[in-house]
């Protein structure tokens, strides 16, 4: 509201006797214009780890990880190895981190080689 309150278009509206515009609403309802399409695939949510973790059933949790590694994670790896764009979001109780494939420059490749990111370090941030 404060951003729009001082905008020059509100001075012009006031000069014409019109009320100030101090907000606007952006929404995502309605039909897409012709030529635009919805995303090809909705995001996949793999929540098989959640229930075993909440029950503190670590054997089932490890089994769920193995299933993820053999299924969706293996598919993401295959796509990345073929040069396709890949995006993975890992979420924890308090936050999430998103990783995506992108071409790496020379400096980034050297940094990755000299300081690889360890999962245990990243896990603490979730």
mmCIF file of C-alpha atoms in Angstrom:
data_model
loop_
_atom_site.group_PDB
_atom_site.id
_atom_site.type_symbol
_atom_site.label_atom_id
_atom_site.label_comp_id
_atom_site.label_asym_id
_atom_site.label_seq_id
_atom_site.Cartn_x
_atom_site.Cartn_y
_atom_site.Cartn_z
ATOM 1 C CA UNK A 1 0.000 0.000 0.000
ATOM 2 C CA UNK A 2 2.763 2.453 0.855
ATOM 3 C CA UNK A 3 4.467 1.870 -2.494
ATOM 4 C CA UNK A 4 1.339 2.739 -4.464
ATOM 5 C CA UNK A 5 0.300 5.561 -2.118
ATOM 6 C CA UNK A 6 3.165 7.755 -3.309
ATOM 7 C CA UNK A 7 3.035 6.709 -6.971
ATOM 8 C CA UNK A 8 2.479 9.583 -9.444
ATOM 9 C CA UNK A 9 -0.584 7.943 -11.017
ATOM 10 C CA UNK A 10 -2.431 8.480 -7.739
ATOM 11 C CA UNK A 11 -1.670 12.227 -7.945
ATOM 12 C CA UNK A 12 -3.178 12.237 -11.440
ATOM 13 C CA UNK A 13 -6.240 10.341 -10.184
ATOM 14 C CA UNK A 14 -6.663 12.782 -7.277
ATOM 15 C CA UNK A 15 -6.519 15.727 -9.721
ATOM 16 C CA UNK A 16 -9.434 14.144 -11.616
ATOM 17 C CA UNK A 17 -11.374 13.597 -8.378
ATOM 18 C CA UNK A 18 -10.864 9.812 -8.419
ATOM 19 C CA UNK A 19 -9.932 7.745 -5.351
ATOM 20 C CA UNK A 20 -6.361 6.536 -4.881
ATOM 21 C CA UNK A 21 -5.436 3.010 -5.850
ATOM 22 C CA UNK A 22 -3.466 1.504 -2.984
ATOM 23 C CA UNK A 23 -3.542 -2.204 -3.802
ATOM 24 C CA UNK A 24 -4.246 -4.742 -6.516
ATOM 25 C CA UNK A 25 -5.005 -8.427 -6.506
ATOM 26 C CA UNK A 26 -3.112 -10.927 -8.631
ATOM 27 C CA UNK A 27 -4.722 -14.340 -9.006
ATOM 28 C CA UNK A 28 -4.233 -17.416 -11.102
ATOM 29 C CA UNK A 29 -7.802 -18.313 -11.938
ATOM 30 C CA UNK A 30 -9.361 -18.334 -15.361
ATOM 31 C CA UNK A 31 -8.490 -19.845 -18.697
ATOM 32 C CA UNK A 32 -5.033 -19.649 -20.220
ATOM 33 C CA UNK A 33 -4.798 -17.461 -23.310
ATOM 34 C CA UNK A 34 -4.546 -19.345 -26.617
ATOM 35 C CA UNK A 35 -1.009 -20.533 -27.270
ATOM 36 C CA UNK A 36 -0.103 -20.980 -23.611
ATOM 37 C CA UNK A 37 -0.197 -24.409 -22.082
ATOM 38 C CA UNK A 38 -0.104 -25.744 -18.573
ATOM 39 C CA UNK A 39 3.109 -27.490 -17.449
ATOM 40 C CA UNK A 40 3.564 -30.819 -19.204
ATOM 41 C CA UNK A 41 3.840 -32.791 -15.995
ATOM 42 C CA UNK A 42 2.718 -31.861 -12.517
ATOM 43 C CA UNK A 43 5.391 -32.152 -9.844
ATOM 44 C CA UNK A 44 5.844 -35.589 -8.329
ATOM 45 C CA UNK A 45 5.718 -35.775 -4.558
ATOM 46 C CA UNK A 46 7.424 -38.764 -2.990
ATOM 47 C CA UNK A 47 6.416 -38.803 0.660
ATOM 48 C CA UNK A 48 7.244 -42.433 1.422
ATOM 49 C CA UNK A 49 9.887 -41.358 3.966
ATOM 50 C CA UNK A 50 7.518 -39.310 6.107
ATOM 51 C CA UNK A 51 5.379 -41.986 7.773
ATOM 52 C CA UNK A 52 8.290 -44.277 8.757
ATOM 53 C CA UNK A 53 10.220 -41.283 10.137
ATOM 54 C CA UNK A 54 7.250 -40.151 12.227
ATOM 55 C CA UNK A 55 6.882 -43.699 13.579
ATOM 56 C CA UNK A 56 10.656 -43.877 14.112
ATOM 57 C CA UNK A 57 10.635 -47.101 12.104
ATOM 58 C CA UNK A 58 14.139 -46.774 10.706
ATOM 59 C CA UNK A 59 14.105 -50.123 8.928
ATOM 60 C CA UNK A 60 11.020 -49.049 6.935
ATOM 61 C CA UNK A 61 12.610 -45.621 6.406
ATOM 62 C CA UNK A 62 15.758 -47.219 4.924
ATOM 63 C CA UNK A 63 13.572 -49.428 2.743
ATOM 64 C CA UNK A 64 11.678 -46.359 1.506
ATOM 65 C CA UNK A 65 14.998 -44.668 0.640
ATOM 66 C CA UNK A 66 16.049 -47.759 -1.340
ATOM 67 C CA UNK A 67 12.752 -47.662 -3.243
ATOM 68 C CA UNK A 68 13.216 -43.954 -4.007
ATOM 69 C CA UNK A 69 16.801 -44.547 -5.150
ATOM 70 C CA UNK A 70 15.686 -47.375 -7.446
ATOM 71 C CA UNK A 71 12.662 -45.482 -8.821
ATOM 72 C CA UNK A 72 12.259 -41.707 -9.058
ATOM 73 C CA UNK A 73 15.864 -40.821 -8.163
ATOM 74 C CA UNK A 74 17.239 -43.273 -10.737
ATOM 75 C CA UNK A 75 14.932 -41.722 -13.341
ATOM 76 C CA UNK A 76 16.174 -38.214 -12.489
ATOM 77 C CA UNK A 77 19.769 -39.420 -12.800
ATOM 78 C CA UNK A 78 19.020 -40.995 -16.184
ATOM 79 C CA UNK A 79 17.447 -37.749 -17.415
ATOM 80 C CA UNK A 80 20.389 -35.681 -16.133
ATOM 81 C CA UNK A 81 22.902 -38.005 -17.819
ATOM 82 C CA UNK A 82 21.006 -37.528 -21.092
ATOM 83 C CA UNK A 83 21.339 -33.761 -20.741
ATOM 84 C CA UNK A 84 17.684 -33.153 -19.939
ATOM 85 C CA UNK A 85 16.785 -30.465 -17.403
ATOM 86 C CA UNK A 86 16.208 -31.943 -13.949
ATOM 87 C CA UNK A 87 14.886 -30.310 -10.795
ATOM 88 C CA UNK A 88 14.792 -31.909 -7.344
ATOM 89 C CA UNK A 89 13.408 -30.342 -4.177
ATOM 90 C CA UNK A 90 14.203 -31.911 -0.821
ATOM 91 C CA UNK A 91 12.077 -30.704 2.056
ATOM 92 C CA UNK A 92 12.403 -31.150 5.763
ATOM 93 C CA UNK A 93 10.305 -30.168 8.719
ATOM 94 C CA UNK A 94 11.282 -26.497 8.563
ATOM 95 C CA UNK A 95 12.659 -25.704 5.122
ATOM 96 C CA UNK A 96 13.394 -26.999 1.646
ATOM 97 C CA UNK A 97 16.243 -26.884 -0.854
ATOM 98 C CA UNK A 98 15.880 -27.095 -4.613
ATOM 99 C CA UNK A 99 18.581 -28.384 -6.932
ATOM 100 C CA UNK A 100 18.531 -28.192 -10.720
ATOM 101 C CA UNK A 101 20.812 -29.088 -13.556
ATOM 102 C CA UNK A 102 22.590 -26.276 -15.330
ATOM 103 C CA UNK A 103 25.701 -26.012 -17.442
ATOM 104 C CA UNK A 104 28.708 -25.385 -15.192
ATOM 105 C CA UNK A 105 31.448 -22.909 -15.951
ATOM 106 C CA UNK A 106 35.107 -23.702 -15.364
ATOM 107 C CA UNK A 107 35.207 -22.021 -11.936
ATOM 108 C CA UNK A 108 32.074 -23.889 -10.808
ATOM 109 C CA UNK A 109 33.518 -27.222 -11.933
ATOM 110 C CA UNK A 110 36.763 -26.559 -10.043
ATOM 111 C CA UNK A 111 34.829 -25.529 -6.914
ATOM 112 C CA UNK A 112 32.676 -28.642 -7.128
ATOM 113 C CA UNK A 113 35.792 -30.800 -7.465
ATOM 114 C CA UNK A 114 37.672 -29.131 -4.595
ATOM 115 C CA UNK A 115 34.688 -28.717 -2.257
ATOM 116 C CA UNK A 116 32.014 -31.308 -3.017
ATOM 117 C CA UNK A 117 28.764 -30.788 -1.154
ATOM 118 C CA UNK A 118 28.157 -33.537 1.368
ATOM 119 C CA UNK A 119 24.603 -34.745 1.880
ATOM 120 C CA UNK A 120 25.039 -34.751 5.659
ATOM 121 C CA UNK A 121 25.921 -31.028 5.589
ATOM 122 C CA UNK A 122 22.957 -30.207 3.361
ATOM 123 C CA UNK A 123 20.605 -32.391 5.418
ATOM 124 C CA UNK A 124 21.199 -30.203 8.478
ATOM 125 C CA UNK A 125 19.690 -27.267 6.555
ATOM 126 C CA UNK A 126 16.352 -29.022 5.937
#
